[in-house]
Structure formats: structure tokens, C-alpha cells
XYZ file of C-alpha atoms in Angstrom:
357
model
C 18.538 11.658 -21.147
C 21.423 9.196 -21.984
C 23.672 10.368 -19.792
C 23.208 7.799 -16.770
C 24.674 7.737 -13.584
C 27.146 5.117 -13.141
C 25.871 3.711 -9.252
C 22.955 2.026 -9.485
C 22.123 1.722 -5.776
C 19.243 0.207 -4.265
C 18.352 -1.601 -0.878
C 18.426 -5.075 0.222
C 17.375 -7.726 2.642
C 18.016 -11.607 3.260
C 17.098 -14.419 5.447
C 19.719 -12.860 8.042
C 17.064 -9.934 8.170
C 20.104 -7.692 7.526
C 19.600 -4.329 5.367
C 22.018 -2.931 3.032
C 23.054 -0.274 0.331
C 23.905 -2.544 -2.678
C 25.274 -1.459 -5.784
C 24.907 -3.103 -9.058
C 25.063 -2.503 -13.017
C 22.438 -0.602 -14.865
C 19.833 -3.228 -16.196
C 19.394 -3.646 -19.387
C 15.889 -3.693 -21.319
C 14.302 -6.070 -23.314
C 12.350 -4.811 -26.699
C 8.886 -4.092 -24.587
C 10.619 -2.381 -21.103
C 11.375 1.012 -20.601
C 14.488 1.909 -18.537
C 12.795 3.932 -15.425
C 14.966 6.796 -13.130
C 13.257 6.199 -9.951
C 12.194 9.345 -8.454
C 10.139 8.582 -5.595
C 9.248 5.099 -3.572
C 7.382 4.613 -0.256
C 8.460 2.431 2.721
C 5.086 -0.240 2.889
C 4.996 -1.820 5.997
C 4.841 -5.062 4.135
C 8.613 -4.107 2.679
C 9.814 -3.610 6.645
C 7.677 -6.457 7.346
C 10.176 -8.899 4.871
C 13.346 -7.119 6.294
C 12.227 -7.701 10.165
C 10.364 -11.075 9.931
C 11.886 -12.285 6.129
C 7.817 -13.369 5.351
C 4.638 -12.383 5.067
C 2.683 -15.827 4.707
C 3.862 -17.981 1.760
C 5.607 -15.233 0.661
C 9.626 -16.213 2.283
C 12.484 -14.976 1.575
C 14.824 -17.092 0.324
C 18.074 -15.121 -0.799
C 19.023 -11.448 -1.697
C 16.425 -9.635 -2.170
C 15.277 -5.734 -3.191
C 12.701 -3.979 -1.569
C 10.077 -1.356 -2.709
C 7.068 -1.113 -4.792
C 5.620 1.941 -4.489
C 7.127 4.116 -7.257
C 6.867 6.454 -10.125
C 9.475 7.791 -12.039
C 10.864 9.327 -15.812
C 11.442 7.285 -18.263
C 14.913 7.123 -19.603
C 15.649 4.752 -22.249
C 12.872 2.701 -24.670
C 13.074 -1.061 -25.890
C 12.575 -1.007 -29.886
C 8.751 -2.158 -29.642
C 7.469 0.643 -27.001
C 5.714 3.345 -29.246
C 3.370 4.466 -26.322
C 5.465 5.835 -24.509
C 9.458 8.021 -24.991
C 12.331 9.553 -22.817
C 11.518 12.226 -20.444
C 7.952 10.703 -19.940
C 6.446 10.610 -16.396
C 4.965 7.466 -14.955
C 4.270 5.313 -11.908
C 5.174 1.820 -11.553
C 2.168 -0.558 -11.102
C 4.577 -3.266 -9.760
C 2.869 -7.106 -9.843
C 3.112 -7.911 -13.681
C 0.825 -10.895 -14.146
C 1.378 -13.704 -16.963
C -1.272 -12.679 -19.311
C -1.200 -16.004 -20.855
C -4.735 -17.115 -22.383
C -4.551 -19.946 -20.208
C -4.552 -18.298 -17.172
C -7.945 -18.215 -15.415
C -7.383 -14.678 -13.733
C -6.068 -13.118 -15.803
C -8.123 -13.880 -18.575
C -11.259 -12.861 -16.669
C -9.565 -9.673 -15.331
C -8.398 -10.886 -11.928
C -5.355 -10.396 -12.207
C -3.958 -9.963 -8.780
C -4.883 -13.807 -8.419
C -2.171 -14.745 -11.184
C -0.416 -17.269 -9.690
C 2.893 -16.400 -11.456
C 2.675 -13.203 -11.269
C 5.900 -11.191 -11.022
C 5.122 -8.828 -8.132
C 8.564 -6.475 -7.438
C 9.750 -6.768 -4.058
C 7.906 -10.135 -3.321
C 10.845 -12.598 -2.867
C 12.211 -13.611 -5.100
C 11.641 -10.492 -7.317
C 14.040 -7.210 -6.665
C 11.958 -4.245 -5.830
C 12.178 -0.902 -7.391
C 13.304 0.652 -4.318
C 16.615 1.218 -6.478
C 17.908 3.847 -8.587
C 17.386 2.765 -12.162
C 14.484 0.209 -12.656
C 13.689 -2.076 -16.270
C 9.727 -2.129 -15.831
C 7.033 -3.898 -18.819
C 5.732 -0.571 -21.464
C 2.433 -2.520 -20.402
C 2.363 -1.264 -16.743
C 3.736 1.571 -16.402
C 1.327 4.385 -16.575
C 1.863 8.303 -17.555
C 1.613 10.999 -14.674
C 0.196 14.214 -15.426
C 2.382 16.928 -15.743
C 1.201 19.165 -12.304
C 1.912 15.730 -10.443
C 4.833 15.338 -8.370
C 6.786 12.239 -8.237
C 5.579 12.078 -4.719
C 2.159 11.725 -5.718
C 2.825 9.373 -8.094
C 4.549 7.001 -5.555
C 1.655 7.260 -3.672
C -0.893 6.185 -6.279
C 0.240 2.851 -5.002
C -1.132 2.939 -1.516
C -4.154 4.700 -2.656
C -4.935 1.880 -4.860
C -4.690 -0.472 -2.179
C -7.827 1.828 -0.690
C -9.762 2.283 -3.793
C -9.708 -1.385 -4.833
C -11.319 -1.758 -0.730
C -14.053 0.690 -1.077
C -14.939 -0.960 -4.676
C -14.665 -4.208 -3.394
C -16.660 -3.791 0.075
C -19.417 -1.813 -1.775
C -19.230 1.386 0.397
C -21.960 3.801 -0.564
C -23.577 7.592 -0.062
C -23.880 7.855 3.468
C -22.854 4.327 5.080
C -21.658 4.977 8.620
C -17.817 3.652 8.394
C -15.030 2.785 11.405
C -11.306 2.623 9.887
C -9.464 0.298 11.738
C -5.921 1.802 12.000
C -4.302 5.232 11.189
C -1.035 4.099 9.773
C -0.592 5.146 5.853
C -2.997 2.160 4.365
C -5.577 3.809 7.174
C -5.850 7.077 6.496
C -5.318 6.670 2.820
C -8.358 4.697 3.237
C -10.159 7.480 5.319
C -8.825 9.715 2.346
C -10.728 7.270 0.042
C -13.915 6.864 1.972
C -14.522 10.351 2.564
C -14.293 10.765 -1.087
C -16.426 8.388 -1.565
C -19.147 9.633 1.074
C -19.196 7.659 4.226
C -20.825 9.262 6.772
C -20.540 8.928 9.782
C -16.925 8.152 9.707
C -14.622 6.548 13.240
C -10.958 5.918 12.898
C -9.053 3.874 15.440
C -5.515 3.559 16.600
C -3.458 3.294 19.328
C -1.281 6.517 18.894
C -2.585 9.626 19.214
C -0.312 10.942 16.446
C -1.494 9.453 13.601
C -5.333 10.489 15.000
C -4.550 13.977 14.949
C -2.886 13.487 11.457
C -6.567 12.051 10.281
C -8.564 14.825 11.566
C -6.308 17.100 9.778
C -6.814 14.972 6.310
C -10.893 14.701 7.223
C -11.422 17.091 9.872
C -15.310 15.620 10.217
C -13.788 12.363 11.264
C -14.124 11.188 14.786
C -11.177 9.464 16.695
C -10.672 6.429 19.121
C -7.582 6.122 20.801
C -7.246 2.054 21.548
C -5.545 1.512 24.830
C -2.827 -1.383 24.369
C -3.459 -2.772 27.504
C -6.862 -2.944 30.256
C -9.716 -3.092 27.509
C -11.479 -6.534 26.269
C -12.361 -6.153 22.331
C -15.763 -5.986 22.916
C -14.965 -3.384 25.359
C -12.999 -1.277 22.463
C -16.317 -2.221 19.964
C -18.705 -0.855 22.276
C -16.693 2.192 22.577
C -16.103 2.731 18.620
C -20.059 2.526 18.690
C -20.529 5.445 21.284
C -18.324 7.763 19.319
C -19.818 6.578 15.650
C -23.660 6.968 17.073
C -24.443 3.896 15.857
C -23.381 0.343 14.510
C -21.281 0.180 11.582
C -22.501 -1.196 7.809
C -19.064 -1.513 7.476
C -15.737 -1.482 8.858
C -12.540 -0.859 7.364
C -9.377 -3.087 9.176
C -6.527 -1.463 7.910
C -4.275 -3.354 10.644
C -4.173 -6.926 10.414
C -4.082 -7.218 14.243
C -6.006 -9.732 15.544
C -7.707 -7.694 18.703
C -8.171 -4.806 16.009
C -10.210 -7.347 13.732
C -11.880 -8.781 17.485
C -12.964 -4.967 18.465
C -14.293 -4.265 14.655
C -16.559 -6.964 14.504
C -18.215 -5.903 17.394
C -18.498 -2.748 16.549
C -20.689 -4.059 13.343
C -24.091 -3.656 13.008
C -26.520 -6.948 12.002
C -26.077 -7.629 8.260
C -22.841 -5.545 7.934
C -19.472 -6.191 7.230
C -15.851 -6.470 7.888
C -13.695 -5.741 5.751
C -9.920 -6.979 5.777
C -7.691 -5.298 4.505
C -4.310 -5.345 6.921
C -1.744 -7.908 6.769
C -1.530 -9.675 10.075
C -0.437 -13.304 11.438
C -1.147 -16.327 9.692
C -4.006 -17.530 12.298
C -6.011 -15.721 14.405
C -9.254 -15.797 16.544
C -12.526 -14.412 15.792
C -15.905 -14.242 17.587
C -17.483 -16.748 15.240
C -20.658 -17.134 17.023
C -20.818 -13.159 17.592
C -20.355 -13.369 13.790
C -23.216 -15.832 13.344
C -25.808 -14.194 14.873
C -25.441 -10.919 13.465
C -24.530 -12.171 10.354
C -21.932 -10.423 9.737
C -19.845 -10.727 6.557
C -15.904 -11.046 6.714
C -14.214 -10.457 3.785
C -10.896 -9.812 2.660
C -8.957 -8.124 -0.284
C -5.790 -9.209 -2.091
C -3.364 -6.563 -3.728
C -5.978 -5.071 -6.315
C -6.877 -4.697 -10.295
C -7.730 -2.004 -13.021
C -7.165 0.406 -10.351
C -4.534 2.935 -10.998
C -5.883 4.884 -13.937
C -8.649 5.706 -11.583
C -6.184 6.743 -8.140
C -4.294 8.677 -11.069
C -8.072 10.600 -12.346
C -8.733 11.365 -8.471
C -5.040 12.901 -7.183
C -5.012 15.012 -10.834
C -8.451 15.974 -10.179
C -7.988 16.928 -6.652
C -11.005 15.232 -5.371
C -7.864 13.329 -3.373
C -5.309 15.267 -1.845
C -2.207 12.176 -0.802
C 0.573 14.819 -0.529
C 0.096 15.520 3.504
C 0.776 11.832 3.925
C 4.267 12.156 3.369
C 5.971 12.701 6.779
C 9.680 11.880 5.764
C 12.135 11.954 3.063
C 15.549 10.444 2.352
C 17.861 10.185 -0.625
C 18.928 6.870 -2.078
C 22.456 7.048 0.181
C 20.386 7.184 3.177
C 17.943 4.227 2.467
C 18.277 2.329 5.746
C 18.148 5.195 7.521
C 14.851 5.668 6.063
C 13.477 2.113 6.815
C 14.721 2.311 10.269
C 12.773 5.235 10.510
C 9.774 4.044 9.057
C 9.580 1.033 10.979
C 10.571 2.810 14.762
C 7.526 4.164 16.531
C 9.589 7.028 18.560
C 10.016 8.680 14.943
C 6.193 9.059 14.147
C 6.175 8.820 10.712
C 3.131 8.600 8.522
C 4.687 7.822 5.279
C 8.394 7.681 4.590
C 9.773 8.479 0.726
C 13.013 7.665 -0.547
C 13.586 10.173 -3.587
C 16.190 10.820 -6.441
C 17.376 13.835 -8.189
């Protein structure tokens, strides 16, 4: 297990939205880190979103900076005060790493995504683990079972992002549901609320594709293809309405794009809600009197919480099956290869994996 190997490689961007194979020394680890092999990390879109538009909000970045945060891993070396866990152990990454000071508001009263200096890898100016060898807290890492594949484990990251949205937006037994976008956050979240009993259930997106790839994950759930150009929101609403039967309790926005969030609101029922959980542009119009008279609730979600022991319960379980999400795979030497074909529409790709032997 101590036999390491010498290039630790991992992949960068900047503020010249440039993307590059860096090399640099193994890290060292402090008495409560463990020294992770990364075996597996997803492309997010919010990691191509830093490397094409170097922000996403506040969030700028500033200098050199490593990408990736959807991981898991073996453990390969111990600081002197881990006892929980040892070499050869399997884990994923949970990746923001809050200050757990008593003084801190959130995370005191378990919020902990709201930390306000949290260390979140990937977010500028934190390195991401999208690298080879990876110093990560004891405190939040968290052991795989042994029947899961590093590839499952990576994914436990995503799938949180979905759990901590049907928690938050209180989706029950039998709530009719539209899914706003069939990228990976999207059907992960179709994954999710199917699990969790929506029914009906509509997913949206512009690309036939990913549509067919959700009625092969949830072969109950019906499809609307979103035409890019020729249809009003409303129009789009009333459509997702036809195919669901009936006005959605709740909607899903997986997107972040504006006429996406337009056409979901409209496609909500009096009373019900919509339910953010995309990253889009900083401002962005909404039908607020539409909103007003239906009262209709908007809310929105924020990383997440307490979250992956559960994602980690469901994939071992097999109540969720994540492994047909994976589309793509590429070794470490061909990382940009694999953002540039996670981020290019021509390649269709559902979720793209970087992995490690």
C-alpha cells in the first residue's frame, strides 16, 4: 500500500479558462487526514461550468485551480490520530468540509452546507480531487461497502444532490412530479423520486437522448421533448400538463435555465411548488403574478447535509441502481479529453468518469 506512484496528476483551470494535465508532489497528511488513491470522479457540470465561464455566482476563480468533487477512492496512508479508519479501506469523498467551530451558527445547528468558510474542493480557491492522490479530513470520508464499485461510489455525490431535494421539497407517496431536465442531476433525481414514489412522473429536456436514457432508468416515466425554439413557456407548461394528466404538486428544475424554470411554474398546480435545484444565471425572470395567484411556492436548495450515509444505504441496498448513468470513461492521462467530452453536446454523454488503476 506504500508503494506510491511517483506522478501525481490532476486537472486544472484558471481565469484564462484554459485546461491542463498538471503534475505535482504527493501531499502530505496532517495527524487527522487520510492519504486517498482516487479511483473514480465525475465531470459536474458545475466543474465545466468554472473551466468555460471561470464562475458560478460569487464563486470566481481567481488563480490555478483543480477541478472535481465527485469521488471515492482507497485509502492509502493514515495520519497518527485516524483509528476509524486503515490502508486498503474503501470510501467516498464528501468534499465541502465545514468549520465545525462552536461558533458557527450552521454548523452548530446541523446546516452545514451554509458554513460560510467552508472548504468545499474544487470551489476556487480549493483544488479538487479530480487528481490522482488526494489528503481528505478522517471526518468525511465515508466507507463503501465491499460489492460497491468505485463508480458507484463517485456517484453517491450526485445522488446526494437528489436526495437532499426530495427531503427538502417534501415529496411524498403518490405526488404527481415533472423533472425539469435529463442531464445527470435530472435523472439522478428521477432515480430518486421514483424511489421515493412519485406518481405520476414527466421529465423534460430538449434532447431526445437523454429522454430515452430516462425511460430506460424508470420505464413508467413519461417524456417531453422541449423545442429550443417556436414555443412560449406557458406553451411548454401546458404541454408538460397534457402528458402528466394533471397539474403538478411539485416540480423538480434540475436545469437552472430560466425558460425551463418559466415552463415549470406553469405547469404547477395551485398550492404546489417549484423546486430549484439547477444552477443557472445570476438573474432571471419569473411569472410573479402567475406565481401569486396560484400560490405557488419557489424554493431552492444549496449543496446538501447528513446525506451520504443514506445515498450509500440506498445504492448497497439496491433500491437505487446509479451504475447505467455512467456513459463515459477516461483515465487520468486523458482528463481533458474527458471534460471536452462531457461538456460537447455531439458526444451525448450522460455522465463522464475519470478512473485510476
Amino acid at each position: 500500500m506504500n508503494t506510491l506512484n511517483p506522478k501525481n496528476l490532476a486537472i486544472h483551470t484558471s481565469p484564462q479558462n484554459d485546461l491542463r494535465l498538471v503534475e505535482s508532489d504527493i501531499p502530505s497528511i496532517k495527524p487527522h487526514e487520510c492519504l486517498i488513491h482516487v479511483r473514480a470522479t465525475g465531470i459536474c457540470g458545475s466543474d465545466v461550468h468554472f473551466w468555460k465561464h471561470g464562475h458560478i455566482g460569487p464563486m470566481v476563480v481567481t488563480g490555478d485551480n483543480g477541478l472535481g468533487h465527485e469521488s471515492a477512492g482507497v485509502v492509502v496512508r493514515v495520519g497518527e490520530d485516524v483509528t476509524d479508519f486503515k490502508p486498503g479501506d474503501k470510501v467516498a469523498l464528501e468534499c465541502g468540509i465545514p468549520c465545525s467551530k462552536p461558533t458557527c451558527t450552521p454548523c452548530r445547528t446541523g446546516q452545514y452546507n451554509a458554513c460560510p468558510d467552508v472548504v468545499f474542493f474544487s470551489t476556487p480557491p480549493h483544488h479538487g480531487t479530480l487528481r490522482r492522490y488526494h489528503a481528505h479530513p478522517s471526518a468525511w470520508l465515508h466507507k463503501l461497502p465491499s460489492h460497491l464499485t468505485f463508480e458507484e461510489g463517485a456517484l453517491l455525490e450526485p445522488l446526494t444532490v437528489a436526495l437532499a431535494g426530495v427531503d427538502r421539497s417534501g415529496l411524498r407517496l403518490g405526488d404527481p412530479v415533472v423533472i425539469c431536465g435529463a442531464g445527470p442531476i435530472g435523472l439522478v433525481t428521477l432515480l430518486a423520486a421514483n424511489a421515493a414514489g412519485a406518481e405520476p412522473i414527466v421529465i423534460t429536456d430538449v434532447d431526445e437522448n437523454r429522454l430515452r436514457k430516462a425511460q430506460e432508468l424508470v420505464p413508467r416515466v413519461r417524456t417531453v421533448k422541449v423545442e429550443v425554439m417556436g414555443e412560449t413557456a406557458q406553451e411548454v407548461g401546458e404541454r408538460i400538463v397534457g402528458v402528466l394528466g394533471a397539474e403538478a404538486k411539485l416540480v423538480m428544475e434540475c436545469t437552472g435555465v430560466e425558460s425551463s424554470v418559466q415552463a415549470g411554474i406553469y405547469a404547477t398546480r395551485f398550492g404546489g411548488m417549484v423546486f430549484v435545484i439547477g444552477v443557472g444565471k445570476d438573474f432571471q425572470n419569473i411569472p410573479f403574478m402567475h406565481m401569486s395567484a396560484k400560490e405557488i411556492d419557489l424554493r431552492f436548495q444549496y449543496r446538501y447535509h447528513d446525506i451520504y450515509p443514506k445515498a450509500i444505504g440506498l445504492v448497497a441496498a439496491g433500491v437505487i441502481d446509479v451504475k447505467p448513468l455512467v456513459s463515459h470513461r477516461f483515465t487520468l492521462e486523458e482528463g481533458i479529453k474527458a471534460f471536452e467530452t462531457a461538456s460537447s453536446p455531439a458526444a451525448k454523454a450522460i455522465k463522464v468518469q475519470v478512473v485510476d488503476n
